[in-house]
Amino acid sequence: MKEEGTAVTKILDVLQQSLKRDMTFTSGRIVGSMCTEPSRLARLLYSKYLEKNLGDPGLFPATARLEREAIASVGELLNYPQAHGSIVSGGTEANMMALWSARNGARMEKPEAIVPASAHHSFNKAADMLGIKLISIPTDERGRAQPHSVKAAITANTVMIVGIAGTTNLGSVDPIEELSEIASSNNIHLHVDASFGGFVIPFLNDLGYPTEDFDFKLSGVSSIAIDPHKMGMAPVPAGMILFRSVDMLERIDIKASYLAGGEYSKVSVLGTRPGAAAIVVWATMQMLGREGYRNIVKRCMNLTNLLYENTMKMENIRPVQEPTVNILGVRPLHESPHEVSDKLRERGWAVSTYPKYLRVCVMPHIRKRHILEFCSELKRLDQKQEPIIRPQFSKIRYTLL
Ligand code: 0PR
């Protein structure tokens, strides 16, 4: 740190220059991220309510109330308006809290949790921190958990079964109804990670797409992670954890009685946490309503289907499977996904790269012209062409699976 401060105009100049290398959602070239462009309302409210801190809810009781209202609205979306929960920093924290609650509730000496092989790496993080052994079970050819494998993996130490509604890699939805029956008959906590799919599947259902039940409608579902900062259209950081009963939340409620606001319930991993995030989640849902979300999901799904149909006709790329939600895996036939990803990056596109395929997330910032440009780019890959754009990307490779 320098001794003397810097003039604000200088700081702004420096930032404008140095942040030029970052990609933007408006370019339409971020096609591998589950986040999207913040709305104008979100930008406005975030800066307006920056000082709110839900880590001391007694100071900001009105903000805490909006958090509860937002939880109830999402609970209603997931067929359980009485749900108890918190707005958290994202799917990682939500999954962590669910595991934490299930572990505390079951009180096993050597707790185990059964997760599909497609589970997000947040479960590995959480299990490591909580001293839980993860039992990974294989998925079928559509990337879905197999109920018979789940059943076979249950032991006297199982504290949780995880089902995923919208997997990170291909957007597959596990057979939650069958998992719910297994969980109920064995009296085990079933947690549904709907971090991605939670704000998609209910609207796909409205739109007449084939969907399966995945939420609290199923009596065996004990908790759900659902992320406003993915398809919920809220900016980062905003996740949500919902529990079926208040005692599931109370198991992980750590009291802090000294707080200035005089309240002491701390049901989150974070201490100090952004009240503006809760306000924006609440306001975004007010602004869009069910109709707004349905229209967004409709557009994203139409574009995902367009991408699917176009890649079906390509000689060098094939879709991995029909899309369930607005995520599509595409497999290059002549090169490795990493080679293709590197070429795309040189041309200004950012996709997620798995060992066998690329993952495209057709998020709300993506327009039809972006999909068509991306398809032309994919087709061109086989031809040795000069790169069109050369942004200075670092060559870091993100391999999640
Ligand atoms: N559960 C599922 C099913 C997820 O896909 C993710 C994140 C999480 C939990 C964890 O959520 P948080 O990252 O909010 O804690 N899935 C994205 C992924 O791994 C996260 C992401 C988002 C990565 C934007 C990159 C990116 O640009 O792809």
PDB file of C-alpha atoms and ligand atoms in Angstrom, residues 25 30 32-36 88-95 118-123 125 163-169 172 191 193-197 225 227 229-230 236-239 327 352 354 359 361 398 400, ligand 1:
ATOM      1  CA  PHE A  25     -21.945 -10.509 -20.829  1.00  0.00           C
ATOM      2  CA  ILE A  30     -19.585 -15.700 -22.622  1.00  0.00           C
ATOM      3  CA  GLY A  32     -20.052 -21.149 -20.713  1.00  0.00           C
ATOM      4  CA  SER A  33     -21.096 -19.305 -17.583  1.00  0.00           C
ATOM      5  CA  MET A  34     -24.181 -19.797 -15.435  1.00  0.00           C
ATOM      6  CA  CYS A  35     -24.261 -16.121 -14.516  1.00  0.00           C
ATOM      7  CA  THR A  36     -25.766 -13.365 -16.587  1.00  0.00           C
ATOM      8  CA  VAL A  88     -26.818 -17.133   0.967  1.00  0.00           C
ATOM      9  CA  SER A  89     -23.818 -16.451  -1.226  1.00  0.00           C
ATOM     10  CA  GLY A  90     -24.563 -19.136  -3.805  1.00  0.00           C
ATOM     11  CA  GLY A  91     -25.074 -22.818  -4.479  1.00  0.00           C
ATOM     12  CA  THR A  92     -21.872 -23.763  -2.686  1.00  0.00           C
ATOM     13  CA  GLU A  93     -23.003 -22.284   0.620  1.00  0.00           C
ATOM     14  CA  ALA A  94     -26.540 -23.649   0.162  1.00  0.00           C
ATOM     15  CA  ASN A  95     -25.279 -27.193  -0.425  1.00  0.00           C
ATOM     16  CA  SER A 118     -22.530 -35.415 -11.725  1.00  0.00           C
ATOM     17  CA  ALA A 119     -22.671 -33.487  -8.417  1.00  0.00           C
ATOM     18  CA  HIS A 120     -21.086 -30.047  -8.248  1.00  0.00           C
ATOM     19  CA  HIS A 121     -17.689 -29.844  -6.565  1.00  0.00           C
ATOM     20  CA  SER A 122     -19.244 -27.817  -3.734  1.00  0.00           C
ATOM     21  CA  PHE A 123     -20.263 -31.156  -2.193  1.00  0.00           C
ATOM     22  CA  LYS A 125     -15.702 -28.948  -0.370  1.00  0.00           C
ATOM     23  CA  GLY A 163     -30.449 -35.401  -6.205  1.00  0.00           C
ATOM     24  CA  ILE A 164     -29.696 -32.753  -8.819  1.00  0.00           C
ATOM     25  CA  ALA A 165     -32.238 -30.764 -10.792  1.00  0.00           C
ATOM     26  CA  GLY A 166     -30.096 -29.302 -13.555  1.00  0.00           C
ATOM     27  CA  THR A 167     -26.603 -30.764 -13.365  1.00  0.00           C
ATOM     28  CA  THR A 168     -23.626 -28.477 -13.775  1.00  0.00           C
ATOM     29  CA  ASN A 169     -22.274 -30.305 -16.815  1.00  0.00           C
ATOM     30  CA  SER A 172     -29.766 -33.271 -16.559  1.00  0.00           C
ATOM     31  CA  HIS A 191     -31.404 -32.631  -0.606  1.00  0.00           C
ATOM     32  CA  ASP A 193     -29.499 -29.249  -5.705  1.00  0.00           C
ATOM     33  CA  ALA A 194     -31.664 -27.106  -7.972  1.00  0.00           C
ATOM     34  CA  SER A 195     -29.095 -24.299  -7.984  1.00  0.00           C
ATOM     35  CA  PHE A 196     -29.430 -24.091 -11.745  1.00  0.00           C
ATOM     36  CA  GLY A 197     -32.740 -25.786 -12.521  1.00  0.00           C
ATOM     37  CA  ALA A 225     -30.680 -25.231  -3.051  1.00  0.00           C
ATOM     38  CA  ASP A 227     -29.704 -19.849  -6.971  1.00  0.00           C
ATOM     39  CA  HIS A 229     -27.775 -15.528  -9.222  1.00  0.00           C
ATOM     40  CA  LYS A 230     -28.107 -18.148 -11.945  1.00  0.00           C
ATOM     41  CA  VAL A 236     -23.759 -12.310  -7.713  1.00  0.00           C
ATOM     42  CA  PRO A 237     -23.822 -13.141  -4.788  1.00  0.00           C
ATOM     43  CA  ALA A 238     -27.284 -14.619  -4.288  1.00  0.00           C
ATOM     44  CA  GLY A 239     -28.084 -18.229  -3.525  1.00  0.00           C
ATOM     45  CA  ILE A 327     -27.515 -26.118 -21.202  1.00  0.00           C
ATOM     46  CA  SER A 352     -16.647 -24.449 -20.391  1.00  0.00           C
ATOM     47  CA  TYR A 354     -14.859 -30.982 -20.014  1.00  0.00           C
ATOM     48  CA  ARG A 359     -20.637 -27.005 -22.244  1.00  0.00           C
ATOM     49  CA  CYS A 361     -25.062 -22.343 -21.109  1.00  0.00           C
ATOM     50  CA  TYR A 398     -10.926 -24.970 -16.191  1.00  0.00           C
ATOM     51  CA  LEU A 400     -14.393 -29.574 -13.675  1.00  0.00           C
TER      52      LEU A 400
HETATM   53  N1  0PR B   1     -24.820 -26.616  -7.805  1.00  0.00           N
HETATM   54  C1  0PR B   1     -24.834 -26.628  -9.137  1.00  0.00           C
HETATM   55  C2  0PR B   1     -25.719 -27.623  -9.852  1.00  0.00           C
HETATM   56  C3  0PR B   1     -24.025 -25.754  -9.868  1.00  0.00           C
HETATM   57  O1  0PR B   1     -24.004 -25.808 -11.183  1.00  0.00           O
HETATM   58  C4  0PR B   1     -23.215 -24.841  -9.149  1.00  0.00           C
HETATM   59  C5  0PR B   1     -22.334 -23.836  -9.847  1.00  0.00           C
HETATM   60  C6  0PR B   1     -23.257 -24.853  -7.744  1.00  0.00           C
HETATM   61  C7  0PR B   1     -24.069 -25.758  -7.102  1.00  0.00           C
HETATM   62  C8  0PR B   1     -22.436 -23.896  -6.924  1.00  0.00           C
HETATM   63  O2  0PR B   1     -22.919 -22.623  -7.085  1.00  0.00           O
HETATM   64  P1  0PR B   1     -22.050 -21.311  -6.743  1.00  0.00           P
HETATM   65  O3  0PR B   1     -20.964 -21.264  -7.759  1.00  0.00           O
HETATM   66  O4  0PR B   1     -23.053 -20.238  -6.869  1.00  0.00           O
HETATM   67  O5  0PR B   1     -21.551 -21.460  -5.373  1.00  0.00           O
HETATM   68  N2  0PR B   1     -22.198 -23.965 -11.172  1.00  0.00           N
HETATM   69  C9  0PR B   1     -21.397 -23.106 -12.013  1.00  0.00           C
HETATM   70  C10 0PR B   1     -20.299 -23.948 -12.624  1.00  0.00           C
HETATM   71  O6  0PR B   1     -19.543 -24.593 -11.876  1.00  0.00           O
HETATM   72  C11 0PR B   1     -20.762 -21.931 -11.314  1.00  0.00           C
HETATM   73  C12 0PR B   1     -20.205 -20.981 -12.294  1.00  0.00           C
HETATM   74  C13 0PR B   1     -20.903 -19.839 -12.626  1.00  0.00           C
HETATM   75  C14 0PR B   1     -18.971 -21.215 -12.884  1.00  0.00           C
HETATM   76  C15 0PR B   1     -20.377 -18.948 -13.531  1.00  0.00           C
HETATM   77  C16 0PR B   1     -18.441 -20.313 -13.813  1.00  0.00           C
HETATM   78  C17 0PR B   1     -19.148 -19.206 -14.148  1.00  0.00           C
HETATM   79  O7  0PR B   1     -18.640 -18.304 -15.065  1.00  0.00           O
HETATM   80  O8  0PR B   1     -20.205 -23.951 -13.823  1.00  0.00           O
END
